[in-house]
mmCIF file of C-alpha atoms and ligand atoms in Angstrom:
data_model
loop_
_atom_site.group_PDB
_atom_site.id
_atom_site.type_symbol
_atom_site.label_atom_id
_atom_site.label_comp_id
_atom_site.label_asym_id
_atom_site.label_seq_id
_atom_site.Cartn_x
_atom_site.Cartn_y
_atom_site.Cartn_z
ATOM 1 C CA UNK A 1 15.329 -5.131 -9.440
ATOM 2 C CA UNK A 2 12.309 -2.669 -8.805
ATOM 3 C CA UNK A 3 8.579 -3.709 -7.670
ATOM 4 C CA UNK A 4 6.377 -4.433 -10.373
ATOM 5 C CA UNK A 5 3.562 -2.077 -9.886
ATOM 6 C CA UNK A 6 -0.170 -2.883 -11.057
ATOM 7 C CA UNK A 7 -1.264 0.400 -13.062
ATOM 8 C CA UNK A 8 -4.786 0.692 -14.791
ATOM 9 C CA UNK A 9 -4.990 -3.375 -15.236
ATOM 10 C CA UNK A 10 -1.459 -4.296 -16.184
ATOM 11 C CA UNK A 11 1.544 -4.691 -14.835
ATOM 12 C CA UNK A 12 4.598 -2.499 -15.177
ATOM 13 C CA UNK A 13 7.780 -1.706 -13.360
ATOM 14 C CA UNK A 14 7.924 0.684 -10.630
ATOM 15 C CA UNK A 15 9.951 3.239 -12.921
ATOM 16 C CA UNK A 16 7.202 3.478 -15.331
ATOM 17 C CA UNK A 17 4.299 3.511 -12.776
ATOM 18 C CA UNK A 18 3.510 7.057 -12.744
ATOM 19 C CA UNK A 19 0.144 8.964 -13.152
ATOM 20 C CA UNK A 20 -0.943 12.472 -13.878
ATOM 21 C CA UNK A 21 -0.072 15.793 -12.760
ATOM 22 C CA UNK A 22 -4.075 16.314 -13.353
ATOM 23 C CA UNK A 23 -5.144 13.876 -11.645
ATOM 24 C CA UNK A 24 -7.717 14.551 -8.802
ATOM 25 C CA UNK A 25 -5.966 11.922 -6.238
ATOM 26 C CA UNK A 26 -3.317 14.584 -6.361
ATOM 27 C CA UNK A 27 -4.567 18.154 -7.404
ATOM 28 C CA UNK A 28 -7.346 17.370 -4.173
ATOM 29 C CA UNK A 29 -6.849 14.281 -2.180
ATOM 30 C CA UNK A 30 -10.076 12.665 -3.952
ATOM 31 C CA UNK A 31 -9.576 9.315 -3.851
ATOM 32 C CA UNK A 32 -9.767 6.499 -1.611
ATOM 33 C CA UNK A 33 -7.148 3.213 -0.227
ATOM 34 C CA UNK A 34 -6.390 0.444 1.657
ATOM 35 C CA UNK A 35 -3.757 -0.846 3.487
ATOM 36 C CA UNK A 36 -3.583 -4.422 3.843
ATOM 37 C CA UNK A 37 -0.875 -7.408 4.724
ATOM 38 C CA UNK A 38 0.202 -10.924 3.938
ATOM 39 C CA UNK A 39 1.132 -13.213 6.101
ATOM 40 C CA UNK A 40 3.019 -16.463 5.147
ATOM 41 C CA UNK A 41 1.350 -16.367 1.674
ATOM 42 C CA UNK A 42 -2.043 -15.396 2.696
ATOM 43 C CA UNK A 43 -3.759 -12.261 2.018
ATOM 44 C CA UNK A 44 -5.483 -11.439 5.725
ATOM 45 C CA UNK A 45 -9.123 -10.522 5.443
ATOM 46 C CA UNK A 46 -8.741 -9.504 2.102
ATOM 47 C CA UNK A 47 -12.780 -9.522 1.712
ATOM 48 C CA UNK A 48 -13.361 -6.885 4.639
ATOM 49 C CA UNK A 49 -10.717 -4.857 2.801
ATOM 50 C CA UNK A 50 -12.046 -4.973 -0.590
ATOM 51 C CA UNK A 51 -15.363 -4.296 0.997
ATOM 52 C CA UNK A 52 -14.131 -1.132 3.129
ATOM 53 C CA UNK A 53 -12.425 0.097 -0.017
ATOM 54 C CA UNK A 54 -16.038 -0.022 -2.031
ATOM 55 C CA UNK A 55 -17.998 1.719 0.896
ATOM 56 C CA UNK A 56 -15.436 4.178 1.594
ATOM 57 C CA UNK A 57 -16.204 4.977 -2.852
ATOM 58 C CA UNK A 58 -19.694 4.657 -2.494
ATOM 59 C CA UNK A 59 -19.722 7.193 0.034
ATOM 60 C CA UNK A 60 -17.602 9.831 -2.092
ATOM 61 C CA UNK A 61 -19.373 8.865 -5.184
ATOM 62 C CA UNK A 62 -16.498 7.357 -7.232
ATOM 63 C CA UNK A 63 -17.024 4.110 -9.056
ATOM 64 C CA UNK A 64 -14.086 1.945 -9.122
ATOM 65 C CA UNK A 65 -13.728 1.173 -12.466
ATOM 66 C CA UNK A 66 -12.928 -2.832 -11.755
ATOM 67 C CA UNK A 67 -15.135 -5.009 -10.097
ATOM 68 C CA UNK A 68 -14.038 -6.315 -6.401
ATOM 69 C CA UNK A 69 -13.475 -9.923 -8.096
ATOM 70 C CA UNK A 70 -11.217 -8.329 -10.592
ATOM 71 C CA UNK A 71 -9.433 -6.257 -7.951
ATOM 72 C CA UNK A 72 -8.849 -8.764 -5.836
ATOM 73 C CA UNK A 73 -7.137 -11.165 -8.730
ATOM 74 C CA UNK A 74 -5.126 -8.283 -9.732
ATOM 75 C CA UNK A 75 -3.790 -7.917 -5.911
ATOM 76 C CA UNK A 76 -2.948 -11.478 -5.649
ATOM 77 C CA UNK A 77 -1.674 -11.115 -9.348
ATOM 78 C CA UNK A 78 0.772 -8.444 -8.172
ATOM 79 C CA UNK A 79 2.098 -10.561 -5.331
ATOM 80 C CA UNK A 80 3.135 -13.419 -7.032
ATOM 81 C CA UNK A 81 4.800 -11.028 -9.822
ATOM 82 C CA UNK A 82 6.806 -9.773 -7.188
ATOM 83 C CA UNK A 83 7.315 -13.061 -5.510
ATOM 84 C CA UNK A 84 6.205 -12.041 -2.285
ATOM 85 C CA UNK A 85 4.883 -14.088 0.646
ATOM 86 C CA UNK A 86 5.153 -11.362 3.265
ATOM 87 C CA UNK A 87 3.769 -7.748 2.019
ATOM 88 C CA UNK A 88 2.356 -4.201 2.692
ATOM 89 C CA UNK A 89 -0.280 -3.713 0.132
ATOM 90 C CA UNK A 90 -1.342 -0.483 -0.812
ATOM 91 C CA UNK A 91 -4.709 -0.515 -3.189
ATOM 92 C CA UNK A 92 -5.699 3.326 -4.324
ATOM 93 C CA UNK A 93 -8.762 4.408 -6.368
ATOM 94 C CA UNK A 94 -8.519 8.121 -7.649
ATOM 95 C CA UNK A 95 -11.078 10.069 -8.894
ATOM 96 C CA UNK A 96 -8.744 10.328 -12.044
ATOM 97 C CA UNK A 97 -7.500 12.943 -14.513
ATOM 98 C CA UNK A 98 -9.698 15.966 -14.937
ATOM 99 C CA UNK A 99 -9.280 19.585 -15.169
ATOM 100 C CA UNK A 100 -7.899 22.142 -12.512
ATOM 101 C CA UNK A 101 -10.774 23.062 -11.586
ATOM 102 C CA UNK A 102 -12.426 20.529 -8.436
ATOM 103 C CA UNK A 103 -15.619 18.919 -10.222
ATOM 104 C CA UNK A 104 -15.583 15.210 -10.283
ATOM 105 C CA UNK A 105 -17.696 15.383 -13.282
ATOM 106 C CA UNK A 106 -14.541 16.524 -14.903
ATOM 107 C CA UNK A 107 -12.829 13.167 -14.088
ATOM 108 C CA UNK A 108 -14.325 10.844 -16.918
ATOM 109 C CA UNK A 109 -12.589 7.932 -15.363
ATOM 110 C CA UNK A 110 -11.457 6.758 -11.966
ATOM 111 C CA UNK A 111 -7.683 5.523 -11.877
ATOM 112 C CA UNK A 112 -6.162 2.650 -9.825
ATOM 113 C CA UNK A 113 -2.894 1.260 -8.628
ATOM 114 C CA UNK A 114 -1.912 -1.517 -6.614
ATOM 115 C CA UNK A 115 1.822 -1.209 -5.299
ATOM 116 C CA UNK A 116 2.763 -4.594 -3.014
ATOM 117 C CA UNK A 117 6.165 -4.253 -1.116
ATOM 118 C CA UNK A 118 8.066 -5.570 2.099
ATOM 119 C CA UNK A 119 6.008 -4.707 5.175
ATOM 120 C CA UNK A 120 8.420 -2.194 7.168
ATOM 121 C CA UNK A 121 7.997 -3.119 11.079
ATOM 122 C CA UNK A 122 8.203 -0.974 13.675
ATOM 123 C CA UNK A 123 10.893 -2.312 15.976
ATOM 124 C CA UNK A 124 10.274 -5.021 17.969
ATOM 125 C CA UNK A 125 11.687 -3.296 20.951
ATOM 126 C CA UNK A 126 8.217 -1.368 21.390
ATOM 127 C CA UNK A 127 6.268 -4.773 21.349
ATOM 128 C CA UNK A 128 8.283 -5.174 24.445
ATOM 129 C CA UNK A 129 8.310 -1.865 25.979
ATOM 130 C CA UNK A 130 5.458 -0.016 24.574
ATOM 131 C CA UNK A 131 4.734 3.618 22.692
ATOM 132 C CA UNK A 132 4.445 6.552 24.409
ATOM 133 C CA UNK A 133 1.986 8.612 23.206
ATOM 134 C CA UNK A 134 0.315 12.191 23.449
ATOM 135 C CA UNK A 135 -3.289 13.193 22.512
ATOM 136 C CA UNK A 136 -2.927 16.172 20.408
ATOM 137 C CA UNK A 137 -4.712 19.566 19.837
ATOM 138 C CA UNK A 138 -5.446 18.606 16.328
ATOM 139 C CA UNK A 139 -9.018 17.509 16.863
ATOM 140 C CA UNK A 140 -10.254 14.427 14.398
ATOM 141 C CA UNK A 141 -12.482 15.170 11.348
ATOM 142 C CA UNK A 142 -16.027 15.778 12.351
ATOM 143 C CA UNK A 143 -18.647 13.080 11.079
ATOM 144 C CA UNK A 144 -20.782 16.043 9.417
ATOM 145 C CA UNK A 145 -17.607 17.029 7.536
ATOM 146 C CA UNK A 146 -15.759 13.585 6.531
ATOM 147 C CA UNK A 147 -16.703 10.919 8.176
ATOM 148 C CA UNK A 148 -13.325 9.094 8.975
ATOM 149 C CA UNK A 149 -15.354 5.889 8.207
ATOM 150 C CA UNK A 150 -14.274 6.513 4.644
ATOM 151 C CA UNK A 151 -10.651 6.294 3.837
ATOM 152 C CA UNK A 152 -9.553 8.703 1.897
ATOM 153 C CA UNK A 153 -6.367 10.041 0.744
ATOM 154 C CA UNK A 154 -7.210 13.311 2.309
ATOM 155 C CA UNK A 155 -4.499 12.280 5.445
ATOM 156 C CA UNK A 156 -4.103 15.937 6.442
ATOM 157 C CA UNK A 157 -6.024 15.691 9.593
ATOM 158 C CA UNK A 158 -3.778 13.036 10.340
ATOM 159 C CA UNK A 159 -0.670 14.378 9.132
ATOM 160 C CA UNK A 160 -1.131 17.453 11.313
ATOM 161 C CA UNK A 161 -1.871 15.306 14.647
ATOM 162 C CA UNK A 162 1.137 13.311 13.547
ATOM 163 C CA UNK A 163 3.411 16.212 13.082
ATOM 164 C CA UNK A 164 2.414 17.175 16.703
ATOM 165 C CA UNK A 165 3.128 13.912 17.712
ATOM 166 C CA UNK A 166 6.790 13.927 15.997
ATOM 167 C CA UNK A 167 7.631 17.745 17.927
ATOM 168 C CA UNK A 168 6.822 15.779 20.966
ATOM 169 C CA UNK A 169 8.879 12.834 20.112
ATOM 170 C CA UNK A 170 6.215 9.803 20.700
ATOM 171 C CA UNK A 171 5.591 7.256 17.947
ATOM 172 C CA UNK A 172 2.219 7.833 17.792
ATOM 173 C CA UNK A 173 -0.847 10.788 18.706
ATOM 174 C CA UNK A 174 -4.567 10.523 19.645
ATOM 175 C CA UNK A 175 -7.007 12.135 18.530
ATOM 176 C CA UNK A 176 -10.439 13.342 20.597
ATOM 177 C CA UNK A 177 -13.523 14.938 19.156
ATOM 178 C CA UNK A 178 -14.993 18.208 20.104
ATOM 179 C CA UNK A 179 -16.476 16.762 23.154
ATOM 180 C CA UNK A 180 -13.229 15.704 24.327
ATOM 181 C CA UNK A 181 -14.143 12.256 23.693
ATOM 182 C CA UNK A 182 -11.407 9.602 22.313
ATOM 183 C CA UNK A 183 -11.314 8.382 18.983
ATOM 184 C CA UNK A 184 -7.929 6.739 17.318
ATOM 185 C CA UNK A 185 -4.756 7.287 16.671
ATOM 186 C CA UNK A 186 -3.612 8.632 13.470
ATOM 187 C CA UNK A 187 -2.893 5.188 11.925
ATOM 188 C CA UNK A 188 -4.649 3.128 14.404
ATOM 189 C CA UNK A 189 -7.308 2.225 16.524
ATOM 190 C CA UNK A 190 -7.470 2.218 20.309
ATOM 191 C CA UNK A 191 -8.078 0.038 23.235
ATOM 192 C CA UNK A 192 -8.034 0.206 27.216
ATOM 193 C CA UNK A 193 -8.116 -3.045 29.686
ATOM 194 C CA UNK A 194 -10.339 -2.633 32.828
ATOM 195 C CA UNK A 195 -10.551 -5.734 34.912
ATOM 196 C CA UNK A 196 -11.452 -8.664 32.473
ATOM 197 C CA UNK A 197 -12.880 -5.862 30.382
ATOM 198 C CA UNK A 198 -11.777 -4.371 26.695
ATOM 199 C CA UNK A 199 -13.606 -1.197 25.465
ATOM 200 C CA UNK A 200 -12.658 0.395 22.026
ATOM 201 C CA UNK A 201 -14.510 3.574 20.663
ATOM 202 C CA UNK A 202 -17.691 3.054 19.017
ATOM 203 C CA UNK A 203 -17.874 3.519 14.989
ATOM 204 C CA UNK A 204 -20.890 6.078 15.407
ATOM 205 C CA UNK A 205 -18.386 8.737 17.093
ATOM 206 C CA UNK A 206 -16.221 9.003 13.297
ATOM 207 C CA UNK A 207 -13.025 6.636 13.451
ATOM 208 C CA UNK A 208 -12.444 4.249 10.879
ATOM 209 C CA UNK A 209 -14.034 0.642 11.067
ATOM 210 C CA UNK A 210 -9.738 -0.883 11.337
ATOM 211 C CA UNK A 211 -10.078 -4.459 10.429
ATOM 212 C CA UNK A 212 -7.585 -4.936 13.161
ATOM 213 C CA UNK A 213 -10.175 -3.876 15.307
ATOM 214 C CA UNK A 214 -12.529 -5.917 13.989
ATOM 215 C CA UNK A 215 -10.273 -8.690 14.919
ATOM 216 C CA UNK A 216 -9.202 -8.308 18.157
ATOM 217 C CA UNK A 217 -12.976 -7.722 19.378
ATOM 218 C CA UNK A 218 -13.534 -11.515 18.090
ATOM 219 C CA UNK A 219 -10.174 -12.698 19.906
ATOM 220 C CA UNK A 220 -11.365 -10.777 22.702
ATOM 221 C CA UNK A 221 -14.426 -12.867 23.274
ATOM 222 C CA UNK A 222 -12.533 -16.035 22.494
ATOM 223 C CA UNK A 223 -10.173 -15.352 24.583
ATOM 224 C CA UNK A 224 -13.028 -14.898 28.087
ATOM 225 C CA UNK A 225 -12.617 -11.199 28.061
ATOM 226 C CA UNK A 226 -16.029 -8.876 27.386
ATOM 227 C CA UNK A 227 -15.538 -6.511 24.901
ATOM 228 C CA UNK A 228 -17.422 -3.416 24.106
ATOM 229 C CA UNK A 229 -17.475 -0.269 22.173
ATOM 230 C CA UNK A 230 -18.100 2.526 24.143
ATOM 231 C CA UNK A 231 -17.459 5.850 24.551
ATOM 232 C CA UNK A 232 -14.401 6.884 27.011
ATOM 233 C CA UNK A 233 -12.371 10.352 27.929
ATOM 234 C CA UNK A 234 -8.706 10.666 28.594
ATOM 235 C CA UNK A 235 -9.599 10.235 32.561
ATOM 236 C CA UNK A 236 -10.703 6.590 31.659
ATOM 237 C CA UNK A 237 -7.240 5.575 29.744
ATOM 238 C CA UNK A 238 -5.178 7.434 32.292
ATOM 239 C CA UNK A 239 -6.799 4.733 34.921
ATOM 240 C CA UNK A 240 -6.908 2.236 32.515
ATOM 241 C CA UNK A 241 -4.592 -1.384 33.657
ATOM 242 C CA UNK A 242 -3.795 -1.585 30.085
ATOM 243 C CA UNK A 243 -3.715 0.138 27.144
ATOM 244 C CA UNK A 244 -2.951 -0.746 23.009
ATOM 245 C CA UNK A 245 -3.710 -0.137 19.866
ATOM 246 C CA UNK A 246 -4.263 -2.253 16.443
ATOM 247 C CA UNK A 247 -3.757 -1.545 12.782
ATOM 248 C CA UNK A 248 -2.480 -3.612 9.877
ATOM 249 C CA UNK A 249 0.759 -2.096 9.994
ATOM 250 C CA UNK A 250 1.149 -1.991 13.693
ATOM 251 C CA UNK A 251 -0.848 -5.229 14.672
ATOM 252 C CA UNK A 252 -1.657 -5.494 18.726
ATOM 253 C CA UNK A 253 1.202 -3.067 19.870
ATOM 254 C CA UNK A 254 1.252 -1.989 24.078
ATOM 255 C CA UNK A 255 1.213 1.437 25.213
ATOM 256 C CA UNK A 256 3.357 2.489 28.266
ATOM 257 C CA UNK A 257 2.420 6.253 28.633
ATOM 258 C CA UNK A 258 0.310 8.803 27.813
ATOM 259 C CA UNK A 259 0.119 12.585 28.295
ATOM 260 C CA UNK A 260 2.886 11.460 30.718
ATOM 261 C CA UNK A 261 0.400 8.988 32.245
ATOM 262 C CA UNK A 262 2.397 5.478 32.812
ATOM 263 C CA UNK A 263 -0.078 2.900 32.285
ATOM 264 C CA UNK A 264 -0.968 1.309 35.325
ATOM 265 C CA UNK A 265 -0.023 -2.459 34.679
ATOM 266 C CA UNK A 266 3.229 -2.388 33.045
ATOM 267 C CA UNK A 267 3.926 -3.505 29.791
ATOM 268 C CA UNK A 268 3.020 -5.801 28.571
ATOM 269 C CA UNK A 269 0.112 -6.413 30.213
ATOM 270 C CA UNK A 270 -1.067 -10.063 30.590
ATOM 271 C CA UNK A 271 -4.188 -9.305 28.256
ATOM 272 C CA UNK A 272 -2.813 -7.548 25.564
ATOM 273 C CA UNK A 273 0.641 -9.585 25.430
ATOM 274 C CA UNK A 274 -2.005 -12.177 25.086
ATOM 275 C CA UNK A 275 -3.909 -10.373 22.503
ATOM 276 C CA UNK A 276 -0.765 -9.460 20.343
ATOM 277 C CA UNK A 277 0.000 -13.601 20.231
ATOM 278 C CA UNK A 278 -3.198 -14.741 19.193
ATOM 279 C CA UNK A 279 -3.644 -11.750 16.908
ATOM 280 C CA UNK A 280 -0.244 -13.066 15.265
ATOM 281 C CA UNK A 281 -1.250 -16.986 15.278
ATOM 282 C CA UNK A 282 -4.691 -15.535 13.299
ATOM 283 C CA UNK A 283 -3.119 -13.739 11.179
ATOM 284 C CA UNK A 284 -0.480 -16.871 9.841
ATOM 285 C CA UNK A 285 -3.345 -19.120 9.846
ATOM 286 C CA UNK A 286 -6.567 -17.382 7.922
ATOM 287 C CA UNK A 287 -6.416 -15.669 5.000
ATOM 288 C CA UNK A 288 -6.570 -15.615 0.904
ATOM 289 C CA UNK A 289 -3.799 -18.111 -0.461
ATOM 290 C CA UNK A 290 -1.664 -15.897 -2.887
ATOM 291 C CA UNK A 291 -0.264 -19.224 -4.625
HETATM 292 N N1 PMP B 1 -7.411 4.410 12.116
HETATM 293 C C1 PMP B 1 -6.836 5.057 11.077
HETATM 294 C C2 PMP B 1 -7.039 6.524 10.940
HETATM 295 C C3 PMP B 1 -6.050 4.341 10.146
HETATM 296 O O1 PMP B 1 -5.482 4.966 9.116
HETATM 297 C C4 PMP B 1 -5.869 2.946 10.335
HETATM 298 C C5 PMP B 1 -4.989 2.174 9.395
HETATM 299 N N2 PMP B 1 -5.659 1.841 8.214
HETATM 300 C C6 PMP B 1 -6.495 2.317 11.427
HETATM 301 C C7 PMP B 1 -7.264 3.084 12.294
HETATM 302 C C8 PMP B 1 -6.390 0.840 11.647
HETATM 303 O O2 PMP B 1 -7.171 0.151 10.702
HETATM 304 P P1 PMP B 1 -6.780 -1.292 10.164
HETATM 305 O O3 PMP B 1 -6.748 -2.200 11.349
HETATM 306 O O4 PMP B 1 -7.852 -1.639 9.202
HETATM 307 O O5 PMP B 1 -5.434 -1.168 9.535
#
């Protein structure tokens, strides 16, 4: 049987979930998402998502045509219609149906969909070994052109840093600025190990605010390390003892090279196979009860 999809406030099946050809999500990429998870029946940090999801809007200027209360029944709604306890959720706001022509004010009415389905892993084989990874020459959206602080399903940027990444064969690419400076992969955030030390890229230099991130700065703390968000070059990771990055899909995952670089302390390294356990035990225990 198909996924039950949630489509402009009801349910329907996944065959019948389809939206226009005029729709601006499509025709222009305006529109905005989330990616979120469920662990064990609980939704994790379903509030910071719901509340990323209305900044990213507010920044674009499309209302969401539900309220976050609503939205967040009708994600837990979806869940339990498709009897899930484990999930990928996908929530995306479009600036709806409109003309050809690429005025929002065209667009009467924003759209929404929530699809829920099995999370896809990568394999567990590179929570052991690690990713090898490349920075690319696709440079990440400036902050004076779109901020990548809003999420947005304008992915090209992305896409083309990920396409690099695929012609070089590594699982995942980083992106720098202009300066040179590095920012995030193109689905996640992140991190070098110096000493008893974790630094991650500040929000000011135009990443996106992950909510993995978020996360594993609190563990970090917990856990005796200092953590700070600073600014660091390729020289800095290349020296680095340790290196990983976060995301919902990915979680804590190691990274054994980059630019051909082998990370100094071997994977994984004590602090982030530490990180990736309590990460896991954090996300199992807190989170919205779907039942
Ligand atoms: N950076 C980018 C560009 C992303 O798309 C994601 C995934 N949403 C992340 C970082 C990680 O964010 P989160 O931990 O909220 O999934």
């Amino acid at each position: 049987m198909g996924l039950l999809i949630y489509l402009e406030g009801k349910l329907v099946p996944e065959e019948q979930a389809k939206v226009s050809v005029f729709d601006h999500g499509l025709l222009y990429g305006d529109g905005v998402f989330e990616g979120i998870r469920a662990y064990n029946g609980k939704v994790f940090r379903l509030k910071e998502h719901i509340r990323r999801l209305y900044q990213s809007a507010q920044t674009i200027m499309l209302k969401i045509p539900v309220s976050p209360e609503n939205l967040t029944a009708a994600i837990l709604e979806t869940l339990r219609a498709n009897k899930l306890r484990d999930a990928y959720i996908r929530v995306v706001i479009t600036r709806g149906k409109g003309d050809l022509g690429l005025d929002p004010r065209k667009c009467p009415k924003a759209s929404y969909f929530v699809i829920t389905s099995k999370i896809q892993l990568y394999p567990e084989e590179l929570y052991e070994k690690g990713i090898d990874i490349i920075t690319v020459a696709t440079r990440r959206t400036n902050v004076e052109m779109l901020t990548p602080g809003v999420k947005s399903l304008n992915y090209l940027n992305n896409i083309l840093a990920k396409i690099e990444g695929n012609n070089a064969g590594v699982s995942e690419a980083l992106l720098l600025n202009q300066e040179g400076l590095v920012l995030e992969c193109t689905g996640d955030n992140v991190f070098l190990v110096r000493g008893k030390e974790i630094l991650t890229p500040p929000l000011y230099l135009g990443i996106l605010a992950g909510i993995t991130r978020q996360a594993v700065l609190e563990l970090a703390l917990r856990a005796g390390l200092t953590a700070g968000e600073v600014p660091f070059t390729r020289h800095d990771l290349f020296n680095a003892d340790e290196v990983f990055l976060t995301g919902t899909a990915a979680e804590v995952i190691p990274v054994i090279r980059i630019d051909g670089r082998q990370v100094r302390k071997g994977i994984p390294g004590f602090y982030t196979k530490n990180l990736m356990i309590l990460f896991r035990e954090l996300a199992r225990r807190d989170g919205t009860p779907i039942y």
